[in-house]
Short mmCIF file of N, CA and C in Angstrom, two decimals:
data_model
loop_
_atom_site.label_atom_id
_atom_site.label_comp_id
_atom_site.label_asym_id
_atom_site.label_seq_id
_atom_site.Cartn_x
_atom_site.Cartn_y
_atom_site.Cartn_z
N MET T 84 6.55 -85.42 -37.67
CA MET T 84 5.77 -84.26 -37.28
C MET T 84 4.38 -84.95 -36.89
N SER T 85 3.79 -84.59 -35.93
CA SER T 85 2.60 -85.07 -35.53
C SER T 85 1.37 -84.37 -36.35
N THR T 86 0.20 -84.80 -36.41
CA THR T 86 -0.95 -84.47 -37.05
C THR T 86 -1.55 -82.92 -36.33
N ALA T 87 -1.24 -82.80 -35.01
CA ALA T 87 -1.58 -81.96 -34.43
C ALA T 87 -0.67 -80.72 -34.70
N ASP T 88 0.62 -80.97 -34.80
CA ASP T 88 1.75 -80.00 -35.11
C ASP T 88 1.56 -79.41 -36.53
N SER T 89 1.13 -80.21 -37.56
CA SER T 89 1.01 -79.86 -38.84
C SER T 89 -0.42 -78.92 -38.72
N THR T 90 -1.18 -79.29 -38.03
CA THR T 90 -2.67 -78.57 -38.00
C THR T 90 -2.26 -77.12 -37.47
N LEU T 91 -1.38 -76.84 -36.43
CA LEU T 91 -1.25 -75.80 -35.86
C LEU T 91 -0.30 -74.96 -36.70
N ILE T 92 0.68 -75.61 -37.18
CA ILE T 92 1.31 -74.81 -38.14
C ILE T 92 0.61 -74.28 -39.23
N ALA T 93 -0.35 -75.00 -40.11
CA ALA T 93 -1.26 -74.60 -41.02
C ALA T 93 -2.05 -73.53 -40.50
N LEU T 94 -2.64 -73.57 -39.30
CA LEU T 94 -3.51 -72.39 -38.55
C LEU T 94 -2.67 -71.17 -38.48
N GLU T 95 -1.22 -71.20 -38.08
CA GLU T 95 -0.52 -69.91 -38.12
C GLU T 95 -0.19 -69.51 -39.33
N LYS T 96 0.14 -70.09 -40.38
CA LYS T 96 0.08 -69.67 -41.61
C LYS T 96 -1.32 -68.84 -42.29
N LYS T 97 -2.20 -69.69 -41.89
CA LYS T 97 -3.71 -68.98 -42.26
C LYS T 97 -3.82 -67.69 -41.56
N PHE T 98 -3.38 -67.65 -40.40
CA PHE T 98 -3.53 -66.31 -39.67
C PHE T 98 -2.77 -65.37 -40.26
N TRP T 99 -1.57 -65.61 -40.49
CA TRP T 99 -0.69 -64.64 -41.26
C TRP T 99 -1.35 -64.06 -42.58
N GLN T 100 -1.73 -65.23 -43.39
CA GLN T 100 -2.17 -64.83 -44.86
C GLN T 100 -3.68 -63.82 -44.31
N SER T 101 -4.27 -64.33 -43.51
CA SER T 101 -5.59 -63.35 -43.15
C SER T 101 -5.04 -61.75 -43.07
N MET T 102 -3.93 -61.77 -42.67
CA MET T 102 -3.40 -60.32 -42.27
C MET T 102 -3.10 -59.73 -43.51
N VAL T 103 -2.33 -60.40 -44.45
CA VAL T 103 -1.98 -60.18 -45.83
C VAL T 103 -3.22 -59.68 -46.85
N ASP T 104 -4.37 -60.87 -46.86
CA ASP T 104 -5.65 -60.52 -47.39
C ASP T 104 -6.37 -59.33 -46.81
N GLU T 105 -6.21 -58.94 -45.55
CA GLU T 105 -7.06 -57.99 -44.82
C GLU T 105 -8.49 -58.49 -44.52
N ASP T 106 -8.37 -60.21 -44.22
CA ASP T 106 -9.58 -60.75 -43.97
C ASP T 106 -9.69 -60.88 -42.46
N THR T 107 -10.32 -59.93 -41.79
CA THR T 107 -10.42 -59.58 -40.43
C THR T 107 -11.03 -61.00 -39.92
N ASP T 108 -12.32 -61.40 -40.62
CA ASP T 108 -13.21 -62.41 -40.13
C ASP T 108 -12.66 -63.69 -40.04
N THR T 109 -11.72 -64.15 -40.87
CA THR T 109 -11.01 -65.21 -40.75
C THR T 109 -9.99 -65.25 -39.61
N ALA T 110 -9.38 -63.96 -39.24
CA ALA T 110 -8.61 -64.06 -38.24
C ALA T 110 -9.25 -64.28 -36.81
N LEU T 111 -10.48 -63.40 -36.90
CA LEU T 111 -11.23 -63.56 -35.53
C LEU T 111 -11.75 -64.93 -35.32
N ALA T 112 -11.92 -65.77 -36.32
CA ALA T 112 -12.38 -67.19 -36.23
C ALA T 112 -11.07 -67.81 -35.28
N MET T 113 -10.21 -67.62 -35.28
CA MET T 113 -9.04 -68.34 -35.05
C MET T 113 -8.46 -67.83 -33.71
N LEU T 114 -8.75 -66.38 -33.03
CA LEU T 114 -8.70 -65.93 -31.86
C LEU T 114 -9.49 -66.22 -30.65
N ALA T 115 -8.76 -66.38 -29.47
CA ALA T 115 -9.50 -66.64 -28.46
C ALA T 115 -10.00 -65.09 -27.92
N GLU T 116 -10.78 -64.93 -26.95
CA GLU T 116 -11.25 -63.74 -26.68
C GLU T 116 -11.33 -63.82 -24.91
N PRO T 117 -10.54 -62.90 -24.46
CA PRO T 117 -9.61 -62.16 -24.98
C PRO T 117 -8.30 -62.62 -25.34
N SER T 118 -7.43 -62.11 -26.16
CA SER T 118 -6.14 -62.53 -26.56
C SER T 118 -5.12 -61.33 -25.88
N VAL T 119 -3.92 -61.80 -26.15
CA VAL T 119 -2.79 -60.99 -25.63
C VAL T 119 -1.73 -60.87 -26.60
N MET T 120 -0.97 -59.81 -26.95
CA MET T 120 -0.30 -59.58 -27.85
C MET T 120 1.03 -58.87 -27.18
N VAL T 121 2.35 -59.28 -27.08
CA VAL T 121 3.43 -58.37 -26.69
C VAL T 121 4.40 -58.13 -27.82
N SER T 122 4.75 -56.99 -27.77
CA SER T 122 5.51 -56.34 -28.98
C SER T 122 6.36 -55.26 -28.63
N SER T 123 7.06 -54.66 -29.31
CA SER T 123 7.89 -53.45 -29.08
C SER T 123 7.06 -52.36 -28.32
N HIS T 124 5.75 -52.34 -28.59
CA HIS T 124 4.78 -51.39 -28.04
C HIS T 124 4.32 -51.80 -26.70
N GLY T 125 4.70 -53.02 -26.03
CA GLY T 125 4.48 -53.41 -24.91
C GLY T 125 3.44 -54.63 -24.87
N ALA T 126 2.60 -54.89 -23.83
CA ALA T 126 1.78 -55.98 -23.54
C ALA T 126 0.52 -55.37 -23.91
N MET T 127 -0.31 -55.99 -24.64
CA MET T 127 -1.67 -55.63 -24.57
C MET T 127 -2.80 -56.80 -24.61
N GLU T 128 -3.85 -56.78 -23.79
CA GLU T 128 -4.97 -57.56 -24.01
C GLU T 128 -6.06 -56.96 -24.91
N PHE T 129 -6.75 -57.88 -25.65
CA PHE T 129 -7.59 -57.38 -26.57
C PHE T 129 -8.82 -58.33 -26.94
N ASN T 130 -10.16 -57.56 -27.12
CA ASN T 130 -11.09 -58.54 -27.56
C ASN T 130 -11.42 -58.59 -29.26
N HIS T 131 -12.29 -59.17 -29.54
CA HIS T 131 -12.52 -59.11 -30.99
C HIS T 131 -13.05 -58.06 -31.62
N GLU T 132 -13.74 -57.21 -30.87
CA GLU T 132 -13.80 -55.83 -31.43
C GLU T 132 -12.69 -54.97 -31.53
N GLN T 133 -11.82 -55.03 -30.53
CA GLN T 133 -10.43 -54.24 -30.55
C GLN T 133 -9.56 -54.81 -31.78
N TYR T 134 -9.34 -55.92 -31.81
CA TYR T 134 -8.58 -56.80 -32.97
C TYR T 134 -9.28 -56.24 -34.13
N ARG T 135 -10.37 -56.20 -34.55
CA ARG T 135 -11.00 -55.57 -35.75
C ARG T 135 -10.66 -54.31 -36.20
N GLU T 136 -10.89 -53.30 -34.91
CA GLU T 136 -10.37 -52.02 -35.05
C GLU T 136 -8.82 -51.95 -35.57
N MET T 137 -7.89 -52.70 -34.64
CA MET T 137 -6.54 -52.60 -35.23
C MET T 137 -6.38 -53.14 -36.67
N ALA T 138 -6.84 -54.20 -37.01
CA ALA T 138 -6.73 -54.82 -38.41
C ALA T 138 -7.00 -54.16 -39.46
N GLU T 139 -8.25 -53.43 -39.10
CA GLU T 139 -9.00 -52.60 -40.43
C GLU T 139 -8.65 -50.95 -40.42
N LYS T 140 -8.14 -50.63 -39.22
CA LYS T 140 -7.70 -49.13 -39.21
C LYS T 140 -6.39 -48.72 -38.75
N GLY T 141 -5.68 -49.97 -38.36
CA GLY T 141 -4.17 -49.60 -38.08
C GLY T 141 -3.24 -48.74 -39.13
N SER T 142 -2.42 -48.28 -38.83
CA SER T 142 -1.50 -47.52 -39.65
C SER T 142 -0.62 -48.33 -40.57
N MET T 143 -0.30 -49.44 -40.17
CA MET T 143 0.33 -50.52 -40.88
C MET T 143 -0.15 -51.79 -41.21
N VAL T 144 -0.02 -52.35 -42.63
CA VAL T 144 -0.25 -53.47 -42.96
C VAL T 144 0.72 -54.52 -43.34
N ILE T 145 0.46 -55.88 -43.20
CA ILE T 145 1.25 -56.78 -43.75
C ILE T 145 1.23 -57.02 -45.13
N LYS T 146 2.50 -56.88 -46.10
CA LYS T 146 2.21 -57.01 -47.43
C LYS T 146 2.60 -58.41 -47.80
N SER T 147 3.42 -59.06 -47.19
CA SER T 147 4.11 -60.54 -47.30
C SER T 147 4.71 -60.73 -45.95
N PHE T 148 4.87 -62.16 -46.24
CA PHE T 148 5.55 -62.90 -44.93
C PHE T 148 6.22 -64.29 -45.50
N LYS T 149 7.29 -64.61 -44.66
CA LYS T 149 7.77 -66.15 -45.00
C LYS T 149 8.22 -66.59 -43.57
N LEU T 150 7.53 -67.72 -43.19
CA LEU T 150 7.63 -68.26 -41.78
C LEU T 150 8.90 -69.27 -42.16
N SER T 151 10.01 -69.45 -41.30
CA SER T 151 10.70 -70.40 -40.92
C SER T 151 11.19 -71.02 -39.57
N ASP T 152 11.91 -71.81 -39.54
CA ASP T 152 12.18 -72.46 -38.12
C ASP T 152 11.15 -72.62 -37.14
N MET T 153 10.07 -73.19 -37.56
CA MET T 153 8.77 -73.68 -36.91
C MET T 153 9.10 -74.64 -36.08
N HIS T 154 8.75 -74.52 -34.87
CA HIS T 154 8.75 -75.41 -33.74
C HIS T 154 7.46 -75.43 -32.98
N VAL T 155 7.10 -76.65 -32.64
CA VAL T 155 5.88 -76.82 -31.78
C VAL T 155 6.08 -77.57 -30.52
N THR T 156 5.86 -76.86 -29.39
CA THR T 156 5.94 -77.84 -27.84
C THR T 156 4.46 -77.67 -27.49
N HIS T 157 3.99 -78.92 -26.66
CA HIS T 157 2.77 -79.12 -26.09
C HIS T 157 3.24 -79.21 -24.59
N PRO T 158 2.84 -78.19 -23.80
CA PRO T 158 2.83 -78.24 -22.42
C PRO T 158 1.80 -79.42 -21.90
N ASN T 159 0.63 -79.36 -22.61
CA ASN T 159 -0.22 -80.50 -22.38
C ASN T 159 -1.06 -80.73 -23.66
N ALA T 160 -2.04 -81.68 -23.46
CA ALA T 160 -2.75 -82.00 -24.87
C ALA T 160 -3.64 -80.96 -25.49
N ASP T 161 -4.00 -79.90 -24.66
CA ASP T 161 -4.67 -78.89 -25.17
C ASP T 161 -3.99 -77.62 -25.18
N THR T 162 -2.75 -77.51 -24.95
CA THR T 162 -1.86 -76.20 -25.25
C THR T 162 -0.56 -76.50 -25.98
N ALA T 163 -0.53 -75.58 -27.12
CA ALA T 163 0.50 -75.50 -27.92
C ALA T 163 1.38 -74.24 -28.09
N VAL T 164 2.57 -74.13 -28.06
CA VAL T 164 3.47 -73.03 -28.07
C VAL T 164 4.02 -73.20 -29.24
N LEU T 165 4.04 -72.26 -30.38
CA LEU T 165 4.81 -72.19 -31.55
C LEU T 165 5.67 -71.22 -31.58
N THR T 166 7.17 -71.54 -32.03
CA THR T 166 8.13 -70.70 -32.12
C THR T 166 8.65 -70.49 -33.46
N TYR T 167 9.12 -69.32 -34.11
CA TYR T 167 9.46 -69.40 -35.50
C TYR T 167 9.98 -67.95 -35.66
N ARG T 168 10.77 -67.80 -36.92
CA ARG T 168 11.18 -66.68 -37.47
C ARG T 168 10.30 -66.22 -38.65
N VAL T 169 10.22 -64.82 -38.65
CA VAL T 169 9.48 -64.39 -39.97
C VAL T 169 10.20 -63.35 -40.48
N LYS T 170 10.08 -63.30 -41.82
CA LYS T 170 10.49 -62.32 -42.86
C LYS T 170 9.28 -61.71 -43.23
N GLN T 171 9.07 -60.48 -42.73
CA GLN T 171 7.66 -59.76 -43.11
C GLN T 171 8.11 -58.26 -43.83
N ALA T 172 7.12 -58.11 -44.50
CA ALA T 172 7.00 -57.03 -45.48
C ALA T 172 5.94 -55.94 -45.00
N MET T 173 6.10 -54.84 -44.38
CA MET T 173 4.87 -54.05 -43.85
C MET T 173 4.76 -52.71 -44.76
N ALA T 174 3.84 -52.25 -44.95
CA ALA T 174 3.75 -50.83 -45.58
C ALA T 174 2.56 -49.95 -44.86
N GLN T 175 2.76 -48.72 -44.81
CA GLN T 175 1.81 -47.85 -44.13
C GLN T 175 0.60 -48.12 -44.96
N ARG T 176 -0.81 -47.96 -44.56
CA ARG T 176 -1.81 -48.30 -45.12
C ARG T 176 -2.11 -47.27 -46.10
N GLY T 177 -2.33 -47.64 -47.38
CA GLY T 177 -2.46 -46.97 -48.41
C GLY T 177 -1.41 -46.67 -49.27
N LYS T 178 -0.17 -46.95 -48.76
CA LYS T 178 1.22 -46.57 -49.42
C LYS T 178 1.82 -47.92 -50.12
N SER T 179 2.59 -47.60 -51.24
CA SER T 179 3.22 -48.80 -51.68
C SER T 179 4.50 -49.34 -51.16
N GLU T 180 5.38 -48.15 -50.45
CA GLU T 180 6.67 -48.55 -49.94
C GLU T 180 6.57 -49.29 -48.76
N GLU T 181 7.47 -50.49 -49.10
CA GLU T 181 7.48 -51.51 -47.89
C GLU T 181 8.69 -51.57 -47.07
N ILE T 182 8.49 -51.98 -45.87
CA ILE T 182 9.64 -52.04 -44.99
C ILE T 182 9.87 -53.53 -44.71
N GLU T 183 11.01 -53.88 -44.66
CA GLU T 183 11.16 -55.39 -44.24
C GLU T 183 11.69 -55.55 -42.92
N GLN T 184 11.31 -56.81 -42.46
CA GLN T 184 11.73 -56.87 -40.84
C GLN T 184 11.87 -58.33 -40.83
N GLU T 185 12.93 -58.79 -39.82
CA GLU T 185 12.82 -60.11 -39.43
C GLU T 185 12.59 -60.20 -37.92
N MET T 186 11.64 -61.16 -37.80
CA MET T 186 11.20 -61.19 -36.43
C MET T 186 11.32 -62.57 -35.84
N ALA T 187 11.61 -62.59 -34.46
CA ALA T 187 11.36 -63.96 -33.88
C ALA T 187 9.96 -63.79 -33.08
N ASP T 188 8.95 -64.85 -33.44
CA ASP T 188 7.48 -64.83 -32.78
C ASP T 188 7.48 -65.97 -32.18
N SER T 189 6.37 -65.90 -31.20
CA SER T 189 5.91 -67.15 -30.68
C SER T 189 4.25 -66.93 -30.63
N SER T 190 3.53 -67.93 -30.45
CA SER T 190 2.11 -67.95 -30.51
C SER T 190 1.76 -69.15 -29.45
N VAL T 191 0.72 -68.96 -28.67
CA VAL T 191 0.38 -69.89 -27.80
C VAL T 191 -1.14 -70.25 -28.39
N TRP T 192 -1.65 -71.57 -28.39
CA TRP T 192 -2.76 -71.86 -29.07
C TRP T 192 -3.42 -72.75 -27.99
N LEU T 193 -4.68 -72.65 -27.61
CA LEU T 193 -5.44 -73.45 -26.86
C LEU T 193 -6.34 -74.22 -27.42
N ARG T 194 -6.58 -75.38 -27.04
CA ARG T 194 -7.88 -76.28 -27.87
C ARG T 194 -9.01 -76.20 -26.80
N LYS T 195 -10.30 -75.54 -27.44
CA LYS T 195 -11.37 -75.54 -26.66
C LYS T 195 -12.41 -76.17 -27.34
N ASP T 196 -13.19 -77.05 -26.93
CA ASP T 196 -14.19 -77.74 -27.49
C ASP T 196 -13.76 -78.33 -28.90
N GLY T 197 -12.63 -78.83 -28.83
CA GLY T 197 -11.99 -79.59 -30.24
C GLY T 197 -11.39 -78.67 -31.08
N GLU T 198 -11.40 -77.39 -30.86
CA GLU T 198 -10.93 -76.23 -32.13
C GLU T 198 -9.83 -75.39 -31.40
N TRP T 199 -8.80 -75.26 -31.85
CA TRP T 199 -7.44 -74.62 -31.45
C TRP T 199 -7.51 -73.12 -32.02
N LEU T 200 -7.54 -72.20 -30.86
CA LEU T 200 -7.64 -70.79 -30.87
C LEU T 200 -6.38 -70.11 -30.21
N CYS T 201 -5.95 -69.12 -30.95
CA CYS T 201 -4.71 -68.15 -30.40
C CYS T 201 -4.94 -67.47 -29.23
N VAL T 202 -4.20 -67.66 -28.39
CA VAL T 202 -4.62 -66.98 -27.17
C VAL T 202 -3.34 -65.60 -26.80
N MET T 203 -2.32 -66.02 -27.42
CA MET T 203 -1.17 -64.90 -27.07
C MET T 203 -0.26 -65.11 -28.25
N HIS T 204 0.22 -63.93 -28.67
CA HIS T 204 1.40 -63.80 -29.82
C HIS T 204 2.42 -62.80 -29.42
N THR T 205 3.52 -63.16 -29.36
CA THR T 205 4.68 -62.27 -29.10
C THR T 205 5.67 -61.92 -30.38
N GLU T 206 6.24 -61.17 -30.60
CA GLU T 206 7.23 -60.61 -31.79
C GLU T 206 8.30 -59.82 -30.99
N THR T 207 9.41 -60.23 -31.66
CA THR T 207 10.57 -59.47 -31.33
C THR T 207 11.51 -59.29 -32.29
N GLU T 208 11.77 -58.04 -32.63
CA GLU T 208 12.68 -57.81 -34.01
C GLU T 208 13.99 -58.56 -33.52
N VAL T 209 14.34 -59.09 -34.82
CA VAL T 209 15.88 -59.86 -34.75
C VAL T 209 16.85 -58.55 -35.35
N GLU T 210 17.82 -58.58 -34.58
CA GLU T 210 18.93 -57.23 -35.22
C GLU T 210 19.61 -58.03 -36.48
N ALA T 211 19.79 -57.17 -37.33
CA ALA T 211 20.75 -57.69 -38.48
C ALA T 211 22.11 -57.87 -38.15
N LYS T 212 22.28 -59.04 -38.47
CA LYS T 212 23.73 -59.42 -38.02
C LYS T 212 24.69 -58.42 -38.62
N ALA T 213 25.54 -57.87 -37.90
CA ALA T 213 26.67 -56.95 -38.30
C ALA T 213 27.69 -57.62 -39.19
N ALA T 214 28.18 -57.09 -40.16
CA ALA T 214 29.40 -57.65 -40.94
C ALA T 214 30.47 -57.56 -39.87
N LYS T 215 31.26 -58.79 -39.85
CA LYS T 215 32.50 -58.74 -38.98
C LYS T 215 33.66 -57.77 -39.96
N PRO T 216 34.31 -57.09 -39.16
CA PRO T 216 35.34 -56.54 -39.73
C PRO T 216 36.48 -57.49 -40.32
N ALA T 217 36.96 -57.07 -41.49
CA ALA T 217 37.87 -58.14 -42.02
C ALA T 217 39.06 -58.28 -41.04
N ALA T 218 39.68 -59.48 -40.80
CA ALA T 218 40.99 -59.45 -39.93
C ALA T 218 42.13 -58.45 -40.56
N LYS T 219 42.93 -58.01 -39.66
CA LYS T 219 44.06 -57.02 -40.24
C LYS T 219 45.07 -58.18 -40.65
N LYS T 220 45.68 -58.05 -41.69
CA LYS T 220 46.90 -58.82 -42.27
C LYS T 220 48.17 -58.15 -41.59
N THR T 221 48.96 -58.93 -40.78
CA THR T 221 49.96 -58.62 -40.25
C THR T 221 51.30 -59.14 -41.01
N THR T 222 52.24 -58.42 -41.28
CA THR T 222 53.45 -59.10 -41.81
C THR T 222 54.51 -59.00 -40.75
N ALA T 223 55.23 -60.32 -40.71
CA ALA T 223 56.30 -60.04 -39.89
C ALA T 223 57.58 -59.26 -40.42
N LYS T 224 58.23 -58.58 -39.51
CA LYS T 224 59.27 -57.68 -39.73
C LYS T 224 60.65 -58.37 -39.24
N HIS T 225 61.63 -58.64 -40.23
CA HIS T 225 62.86 -59.34 -40.08
C HIS T 225 63.74 -58.23 -39.75
#
C-alpha cells in the first residue's frame, strides 16, 4: 500500500470518528466546499454551513463504525476514490436505542495545495443476506 493510500484511509477513518465524536470542526477541515452526498435520500450539494447544520442538528447520529474491504483508486495524482464497507450503529439524537446498518460506501478525495479534501461521498445500504432454505431431502421409492 502506498503512503498516499495509507494517508487517505487514515483521513476517511478520521472523518468517521469525527462524526462519532460529534466534532464538526474536524469534519469541516476535511471537506471541500461545496461537497456532494448521494444516499437513499437522493443527491445533495452542501457547503460548510449546511454540513454544520446537518451534523449538529440532524435527527440521527453515528454511535460507532467499523470499516472493511477498503480500496483506493487514483484516476490521477490529485484524485482518489475510496470504496469500502461499513458497519455502523446509529441512534436518534438524544436516544440510546441503536440501529445497525451495513453499507457500501465511496468517497472522492481531491488534493488541493497539497492537502486532501473530500468532495463527494456515497452510501448504499447492503441488503442482509437471506438465509437459503434447506435443501429438501428426497428418498427414492422402490
